[in-house]
Coordinates of C-alpha atoms and ligand atoms in Angstrom, one line a residue:
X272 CA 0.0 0.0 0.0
X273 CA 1.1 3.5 -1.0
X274 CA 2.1 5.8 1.8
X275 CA -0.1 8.9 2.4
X276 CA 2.1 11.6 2.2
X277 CA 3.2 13.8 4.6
X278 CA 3.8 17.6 3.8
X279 CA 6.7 18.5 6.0
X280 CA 7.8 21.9 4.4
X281 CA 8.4 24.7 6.0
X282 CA 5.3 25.8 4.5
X283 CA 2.4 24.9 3.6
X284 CA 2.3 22.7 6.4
X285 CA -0.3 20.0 7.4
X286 CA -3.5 21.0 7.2
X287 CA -6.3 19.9 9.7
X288 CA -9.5 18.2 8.4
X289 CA -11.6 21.2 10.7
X290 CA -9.5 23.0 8.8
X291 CA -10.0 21.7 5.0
X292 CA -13.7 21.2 5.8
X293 CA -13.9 25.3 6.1
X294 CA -12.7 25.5 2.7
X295 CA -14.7 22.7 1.0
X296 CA -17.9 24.6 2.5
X297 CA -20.3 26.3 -0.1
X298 CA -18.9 29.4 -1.3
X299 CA -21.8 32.3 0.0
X300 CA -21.7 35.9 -1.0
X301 CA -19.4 38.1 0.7
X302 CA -22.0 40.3 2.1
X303 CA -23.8 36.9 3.5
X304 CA -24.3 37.8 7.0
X305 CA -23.1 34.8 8.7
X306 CA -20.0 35.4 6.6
X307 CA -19.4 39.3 7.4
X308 CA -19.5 38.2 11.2
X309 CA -17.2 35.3 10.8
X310 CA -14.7 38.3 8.9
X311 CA -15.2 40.9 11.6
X312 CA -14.5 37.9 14.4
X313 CA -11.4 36.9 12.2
X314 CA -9.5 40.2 12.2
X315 CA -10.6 41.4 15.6
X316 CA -8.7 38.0 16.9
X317 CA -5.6 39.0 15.0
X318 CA -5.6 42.2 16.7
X319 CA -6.3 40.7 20.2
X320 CA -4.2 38.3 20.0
X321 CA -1.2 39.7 18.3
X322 CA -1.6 43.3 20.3
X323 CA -2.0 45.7 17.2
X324 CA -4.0 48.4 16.4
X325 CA -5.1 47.6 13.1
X326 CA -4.8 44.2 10.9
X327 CA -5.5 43.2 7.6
X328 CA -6.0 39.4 5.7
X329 CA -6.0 40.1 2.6
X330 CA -6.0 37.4 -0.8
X331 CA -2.0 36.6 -1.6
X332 CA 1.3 35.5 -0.5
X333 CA 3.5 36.0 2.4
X334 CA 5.6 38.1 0.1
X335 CA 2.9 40.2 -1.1
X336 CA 2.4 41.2 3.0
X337 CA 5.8 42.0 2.2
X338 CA 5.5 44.4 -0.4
X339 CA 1.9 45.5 1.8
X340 CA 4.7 46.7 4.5
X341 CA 7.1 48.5 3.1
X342 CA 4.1 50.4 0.7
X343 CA 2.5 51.6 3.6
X344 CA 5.3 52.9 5.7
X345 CA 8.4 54.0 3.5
X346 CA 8.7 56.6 0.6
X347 CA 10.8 57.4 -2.6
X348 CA 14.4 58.4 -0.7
X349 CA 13.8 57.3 2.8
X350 CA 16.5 55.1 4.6
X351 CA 15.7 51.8 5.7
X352 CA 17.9 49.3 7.7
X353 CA 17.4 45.2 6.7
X354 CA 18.7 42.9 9.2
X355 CA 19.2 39.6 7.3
X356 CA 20.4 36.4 8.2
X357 CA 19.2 34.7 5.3
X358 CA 17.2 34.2 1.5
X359 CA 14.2 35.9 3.0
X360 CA 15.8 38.4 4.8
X361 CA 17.6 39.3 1.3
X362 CA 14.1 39.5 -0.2
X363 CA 13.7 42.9 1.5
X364 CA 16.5 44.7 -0.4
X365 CA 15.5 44.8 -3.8
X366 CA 11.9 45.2 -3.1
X367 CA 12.8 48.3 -1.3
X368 CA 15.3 49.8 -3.7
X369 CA 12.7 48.8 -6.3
X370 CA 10.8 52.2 -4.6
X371 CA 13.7 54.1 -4.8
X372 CA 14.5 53.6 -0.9
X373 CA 17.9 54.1 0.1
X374 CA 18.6 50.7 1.6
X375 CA 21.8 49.9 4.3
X376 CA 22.1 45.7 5.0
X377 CA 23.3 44.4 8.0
X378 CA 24.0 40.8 7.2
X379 CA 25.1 37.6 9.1
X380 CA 26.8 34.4 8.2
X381 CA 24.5 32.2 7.3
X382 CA 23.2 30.0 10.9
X383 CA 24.1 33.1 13.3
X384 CA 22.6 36.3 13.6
X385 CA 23.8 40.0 13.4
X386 CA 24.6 41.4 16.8
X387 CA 21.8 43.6 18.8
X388 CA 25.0 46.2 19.2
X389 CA 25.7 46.4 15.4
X390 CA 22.3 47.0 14.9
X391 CA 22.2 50.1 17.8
X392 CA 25.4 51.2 16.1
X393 CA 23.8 51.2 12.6
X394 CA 20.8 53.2 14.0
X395 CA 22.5 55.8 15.0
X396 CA 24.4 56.6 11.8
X397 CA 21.7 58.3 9.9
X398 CA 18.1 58.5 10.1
X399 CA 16.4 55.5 9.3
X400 CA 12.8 55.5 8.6
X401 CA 11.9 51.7 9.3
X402 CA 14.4 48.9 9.7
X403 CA 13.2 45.0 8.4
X404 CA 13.9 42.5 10.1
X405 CA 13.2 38.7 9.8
X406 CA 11.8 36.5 12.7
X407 CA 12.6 33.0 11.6
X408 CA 14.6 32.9 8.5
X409 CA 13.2 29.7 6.6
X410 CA 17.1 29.4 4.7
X411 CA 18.7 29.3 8.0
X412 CA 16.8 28.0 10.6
X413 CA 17.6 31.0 12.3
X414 CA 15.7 32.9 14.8
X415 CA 15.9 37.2 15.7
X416 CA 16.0 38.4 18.9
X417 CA 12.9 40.4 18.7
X418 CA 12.7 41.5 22.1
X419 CA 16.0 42.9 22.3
X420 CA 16.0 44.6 18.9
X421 CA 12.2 46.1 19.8
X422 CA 14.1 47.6 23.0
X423 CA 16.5 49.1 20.5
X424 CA 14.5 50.3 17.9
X425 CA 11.9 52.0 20.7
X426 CA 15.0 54.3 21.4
X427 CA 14.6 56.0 17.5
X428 CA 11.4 57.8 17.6
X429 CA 11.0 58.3 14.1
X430 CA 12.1 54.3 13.0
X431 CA 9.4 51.9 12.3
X432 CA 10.2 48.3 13.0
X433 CA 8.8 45.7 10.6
X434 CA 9.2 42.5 11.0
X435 CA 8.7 39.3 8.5
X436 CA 6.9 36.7 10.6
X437 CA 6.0 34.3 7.8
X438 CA 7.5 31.9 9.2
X439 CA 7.0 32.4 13.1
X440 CA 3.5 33.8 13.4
X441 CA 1.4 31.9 15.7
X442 CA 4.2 29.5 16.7
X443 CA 7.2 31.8 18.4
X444 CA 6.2 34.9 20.5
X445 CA 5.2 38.1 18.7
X446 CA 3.2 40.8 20.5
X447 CA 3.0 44.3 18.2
X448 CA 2.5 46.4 21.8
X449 CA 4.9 44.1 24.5
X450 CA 7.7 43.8 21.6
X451 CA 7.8 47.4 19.9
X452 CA 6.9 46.2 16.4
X453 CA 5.3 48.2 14.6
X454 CA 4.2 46.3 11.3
X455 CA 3.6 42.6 11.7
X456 CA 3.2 40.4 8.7
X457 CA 2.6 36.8 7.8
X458 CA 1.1 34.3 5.6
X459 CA -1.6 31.3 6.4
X460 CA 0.7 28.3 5.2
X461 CA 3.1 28.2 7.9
X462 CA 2.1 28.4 11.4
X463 CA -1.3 28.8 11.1
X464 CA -1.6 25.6 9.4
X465 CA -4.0 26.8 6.7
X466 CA -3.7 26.5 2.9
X467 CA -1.6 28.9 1.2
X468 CA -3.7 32.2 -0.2
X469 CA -4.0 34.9 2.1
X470 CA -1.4 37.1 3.4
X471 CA -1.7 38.9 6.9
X472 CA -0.5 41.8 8.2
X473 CA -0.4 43.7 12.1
X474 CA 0.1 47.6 12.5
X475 CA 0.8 49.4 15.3
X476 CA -0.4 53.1 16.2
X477 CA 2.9 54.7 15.0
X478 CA 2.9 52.5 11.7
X479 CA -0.9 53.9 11.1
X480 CA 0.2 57.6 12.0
X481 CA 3.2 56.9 9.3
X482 CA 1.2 55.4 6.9
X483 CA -1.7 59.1 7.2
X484 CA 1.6 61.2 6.9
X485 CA 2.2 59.6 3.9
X486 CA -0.9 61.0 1.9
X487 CA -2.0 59.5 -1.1
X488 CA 0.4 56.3 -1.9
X489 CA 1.0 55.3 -5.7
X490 CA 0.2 51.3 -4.5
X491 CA -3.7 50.7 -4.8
X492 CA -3.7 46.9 -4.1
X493 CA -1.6 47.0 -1.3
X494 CA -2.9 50.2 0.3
X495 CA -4.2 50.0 4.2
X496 CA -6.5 53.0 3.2
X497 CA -8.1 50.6 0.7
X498 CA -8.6 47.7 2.9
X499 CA -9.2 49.5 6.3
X500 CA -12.3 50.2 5.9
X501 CA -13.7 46.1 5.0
X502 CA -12.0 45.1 8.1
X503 CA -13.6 47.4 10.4
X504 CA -16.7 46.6 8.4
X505 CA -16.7 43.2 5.9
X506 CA -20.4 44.6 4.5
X507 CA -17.9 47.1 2.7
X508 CA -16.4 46.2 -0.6
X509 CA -12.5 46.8 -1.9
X510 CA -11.4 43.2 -3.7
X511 CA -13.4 40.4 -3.1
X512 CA -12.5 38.5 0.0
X513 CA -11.5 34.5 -0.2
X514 CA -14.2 33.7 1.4
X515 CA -13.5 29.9 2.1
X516 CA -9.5 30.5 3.3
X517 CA -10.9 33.3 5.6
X518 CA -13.0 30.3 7.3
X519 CA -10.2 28.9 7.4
X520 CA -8.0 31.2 9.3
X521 CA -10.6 31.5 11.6
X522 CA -11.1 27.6 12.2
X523 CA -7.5 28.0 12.9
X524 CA -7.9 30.8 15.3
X525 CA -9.9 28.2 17.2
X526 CA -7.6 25.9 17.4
X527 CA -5.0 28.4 18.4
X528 CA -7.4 29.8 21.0
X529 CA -8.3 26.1 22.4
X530 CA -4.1 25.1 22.6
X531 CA -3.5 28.8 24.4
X532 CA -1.0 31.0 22.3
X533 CA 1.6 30.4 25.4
X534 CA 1.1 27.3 25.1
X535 CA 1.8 26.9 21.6
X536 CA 4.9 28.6 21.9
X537 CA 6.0 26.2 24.4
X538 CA 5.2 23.4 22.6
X539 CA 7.1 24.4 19.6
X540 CA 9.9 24.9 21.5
X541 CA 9.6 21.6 23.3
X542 CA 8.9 19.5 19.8
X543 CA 11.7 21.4 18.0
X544 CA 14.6 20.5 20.9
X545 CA 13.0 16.8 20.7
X546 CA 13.4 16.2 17.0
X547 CA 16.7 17.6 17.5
X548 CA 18.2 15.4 19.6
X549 CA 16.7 12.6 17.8
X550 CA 18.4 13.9 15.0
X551 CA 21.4 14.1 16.8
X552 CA 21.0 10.7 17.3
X553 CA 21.4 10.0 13.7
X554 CA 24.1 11.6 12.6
X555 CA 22.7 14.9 11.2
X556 CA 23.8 18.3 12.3
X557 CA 21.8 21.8 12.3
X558 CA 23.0 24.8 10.6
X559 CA 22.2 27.5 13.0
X560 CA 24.1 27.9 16.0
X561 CA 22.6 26.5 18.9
X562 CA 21.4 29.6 20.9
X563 CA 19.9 30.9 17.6
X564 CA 18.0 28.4 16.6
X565 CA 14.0 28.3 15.3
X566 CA 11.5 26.4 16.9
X567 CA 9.3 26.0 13.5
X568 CA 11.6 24.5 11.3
X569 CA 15.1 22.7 11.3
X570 CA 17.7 22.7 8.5
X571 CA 19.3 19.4 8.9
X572 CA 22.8 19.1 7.5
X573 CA 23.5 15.7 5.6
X574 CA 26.0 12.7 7.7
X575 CA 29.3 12.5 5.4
X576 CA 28.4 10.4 1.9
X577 CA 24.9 11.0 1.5
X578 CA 22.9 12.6 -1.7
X579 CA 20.6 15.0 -1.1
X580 CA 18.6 14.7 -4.0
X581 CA 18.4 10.4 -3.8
X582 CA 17.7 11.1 0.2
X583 CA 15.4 13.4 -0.4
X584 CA 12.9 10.9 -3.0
X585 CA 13.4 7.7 -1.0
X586 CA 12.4 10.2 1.7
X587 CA 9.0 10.8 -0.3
X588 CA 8.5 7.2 -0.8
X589 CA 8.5 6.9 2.8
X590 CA 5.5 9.2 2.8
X591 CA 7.7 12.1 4.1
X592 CA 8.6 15.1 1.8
X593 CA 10.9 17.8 2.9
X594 CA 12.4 20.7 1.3
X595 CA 15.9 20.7 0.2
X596 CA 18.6 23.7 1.1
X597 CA 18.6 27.3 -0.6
X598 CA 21.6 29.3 -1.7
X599 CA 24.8 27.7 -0.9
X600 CA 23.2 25.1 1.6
X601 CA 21.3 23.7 -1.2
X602 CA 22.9 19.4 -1.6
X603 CA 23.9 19.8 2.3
X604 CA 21.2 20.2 3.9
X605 CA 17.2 19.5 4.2
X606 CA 15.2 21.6 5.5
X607 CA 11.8 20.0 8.1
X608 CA 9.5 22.1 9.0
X609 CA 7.8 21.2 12.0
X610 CA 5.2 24.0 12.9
X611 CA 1.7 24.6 13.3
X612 CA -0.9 21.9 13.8
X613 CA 1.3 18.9 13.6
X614 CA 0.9 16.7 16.6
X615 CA 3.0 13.4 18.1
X616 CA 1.5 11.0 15.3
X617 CA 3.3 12.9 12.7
X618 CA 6.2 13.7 14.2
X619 CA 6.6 10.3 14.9
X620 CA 5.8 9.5 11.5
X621 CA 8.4 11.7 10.4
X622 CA 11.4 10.4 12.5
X623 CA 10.7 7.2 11.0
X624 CA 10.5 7.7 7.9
X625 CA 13.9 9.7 8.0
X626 CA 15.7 6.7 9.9
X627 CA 14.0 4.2 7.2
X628 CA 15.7 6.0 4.9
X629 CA 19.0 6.2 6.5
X630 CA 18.9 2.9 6.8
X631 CA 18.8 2.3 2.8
X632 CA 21.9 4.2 2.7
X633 CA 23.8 3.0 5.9
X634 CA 22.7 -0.5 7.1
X635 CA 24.5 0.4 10.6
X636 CA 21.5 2.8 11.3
X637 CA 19.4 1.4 14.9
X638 CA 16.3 1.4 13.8
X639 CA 13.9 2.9 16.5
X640 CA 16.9 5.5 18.0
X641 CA 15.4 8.3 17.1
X642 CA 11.8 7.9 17.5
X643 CA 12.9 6.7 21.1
X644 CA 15.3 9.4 22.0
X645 CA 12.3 11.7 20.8
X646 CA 10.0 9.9 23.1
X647 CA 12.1 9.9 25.8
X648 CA 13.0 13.9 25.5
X649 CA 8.8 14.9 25.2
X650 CA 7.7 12.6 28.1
Ligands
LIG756 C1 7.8 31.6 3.1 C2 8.4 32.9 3.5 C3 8.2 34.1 2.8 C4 7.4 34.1 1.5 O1 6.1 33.8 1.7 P1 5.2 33.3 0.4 O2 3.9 33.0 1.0 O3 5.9 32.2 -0.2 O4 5.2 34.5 -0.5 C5 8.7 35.2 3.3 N1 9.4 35.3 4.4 C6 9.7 34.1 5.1 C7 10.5 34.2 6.4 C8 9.2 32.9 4.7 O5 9.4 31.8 5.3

């Protein structure tokens, strides 16, 4: 019998069957009434939850919340600061010089991060109108210090602080008012555990003030004056909503609400230590340093003599697929996501498969290490 197949990415991740019965629903009208309430509920969670003043779920791609963030904040000749420590982070640079921003990079070897003081030091060269920075970077496996930049950047009145959570949103700690960010943005695939399509975004007082001093902005699409007014009031109209992933998102607010937000976090952070020292167990390393490291995804370098490509499909015939590296990572390294709603069965799963495989390259594999360390570490 065929193996289902397990969608271990970082991103989209598995998907809940609460959760793919909200989009196989009939589609209703987007001024149904049942659905404008379910809208309204939606985005006043997001700005509960995440602390913000405003927030918007709008129909695209992380990356478009991307472009949604820079739009709204930053003008032709402004300064901006991008922290990267990886692919993503990059992504930042030539979408903002694309608006004729004058951009400065502070980047890090790929698997650490750039130093809090560089940062400060940076900041206080010239006057920056927003620095970006990325939570988890999905190249690198590497995590931001959020709360310790946020202390920074609250010491520059006039910087906004935006910050890429696509892949840590609903899975590590963000708060728009305890951490200082000011924009906030995300996509449903990752954390949230919903199907790819919309693109969500946070803003904080400052980033709305910045946004009204900006006057009329040459972005239509992408414009928080367009959308505001549908998420105060979904009967309004600017671009049709997706109607079935909003479900979604809010079946996933749900579950988010039943687990607790802290106690997501938590378990993220307990799973992702667990896998690792199962992995440990194995033979495979992880590129970022160890104080730096993610809790939604792991990029697990190869044991000496194996192929990524051949590990990578026996993988898949296990019923496990995975994503292989980026840049110069990319033959060294897989990368396993292991965020949002994925619980022990999976994970489980998941070890398994990976030693299986192994074990077709390397007969001196124990079958059963891993899954038992990970047992053993989450008990
Ligand atoms: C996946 C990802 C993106 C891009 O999101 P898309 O939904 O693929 O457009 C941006 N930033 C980070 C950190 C990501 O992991």
């Amino acid at each position: 019998m065929k193996n289902n197949k397990l969608c271990m990415i970082p991103g989209p991740t598995p998907v809940t069957r609460g959760i793919q019965d909200q989009m196989g629903r009939e589609t209703v009208a987007f001024k149904d009434p049942v659905f404008v309430d379910d809208f309204k509920s939606v985005v006043i969670d997001l700005k509960e939850m995440w602390g913000a003043e405003e927030a918007f779920v709008i129909a695209g791609t992380g990356t478009l919340a991307m472009e949604m963030s820079i739009a709204n904040t930053l003008k032709d000749g402004d300064n901006c600061l991008v922290v990267t420590h990886g692919f993503f982070g990059d992504r930042f640079i030539d979408m903002l010089e694309r608006r004729g921003i004058h951009v400065d990079v502070l980047s890090s070897e790929w698997g650490k991060v750039v130093p809090v003081e560089e940062i400060e030091h940076k900041l206080r060269s010239k006057d920056y109108k927003a620095i970006t920075v990325t939570h988890v970077d999905t190249s690198t496996g590497v995590k931001a210090d959020l709360d310790s930049i946020g202390k920074v950047v609250r010491k520059f009145e006039d910087t906004l602080l935006i910050v890429d959570g696509v892949c840590s949103t609903a899975a590590e700690r963000e708060n728009l008012k305890e951490m200082g960010i000011d924009v906030l943005l995300s996509g449903s695939q990752k954390a949230f555990g919903v199907a790819p399509g919309l693109a969500l975004l946070w803003a904080s007082k400052k980033a709305m003030n910045r946004r009204e001093g900006l006057g009329t902005i040459r972005d239509s699409y992408t414009d928080f004056y367009k959308w505001l007014p549908i998420m105060l009031d979904p009967m309004k109209y600017w671009g049709t909503p997706p109607v079935n992933l909003i479900w979604a998102l809010q079946e996933s607010l749900r579950v988010i609400k039943e687990e607790g937000l802290n106690e997501r976090f938590e378990r993220h952070t307990k799973t992702a230590d667990a896998i690792r020292v199962a992995l440990d167990s194995l033979g495979f390393g992880i590129l970022a340093e160890k104080e730096v490291r993610a809790a939604t995804l792991s990029n697990v370098m190869y044991p000496e003599g194996i192929d990524d490509v051949e590990f990578r499909s026996r993988l898949a015939r296990e019923g496990v697929v995975v994503a292989g590296g980026l840049g110069a990572y990319a033959g060294k390294l897989f990368r396993l996501g292991h965020m949002g709603n994925i619980d022990q069965h999976i994970i489980v799963s998941t070890l398994a498969a990976i030693e299986r495989t192994l074990y077709s390259f390397n007969n001196d594999v124990k079958l059963g290490e891993s899954v038992e360390k990970y047992l053993r570490e989450t008990l």
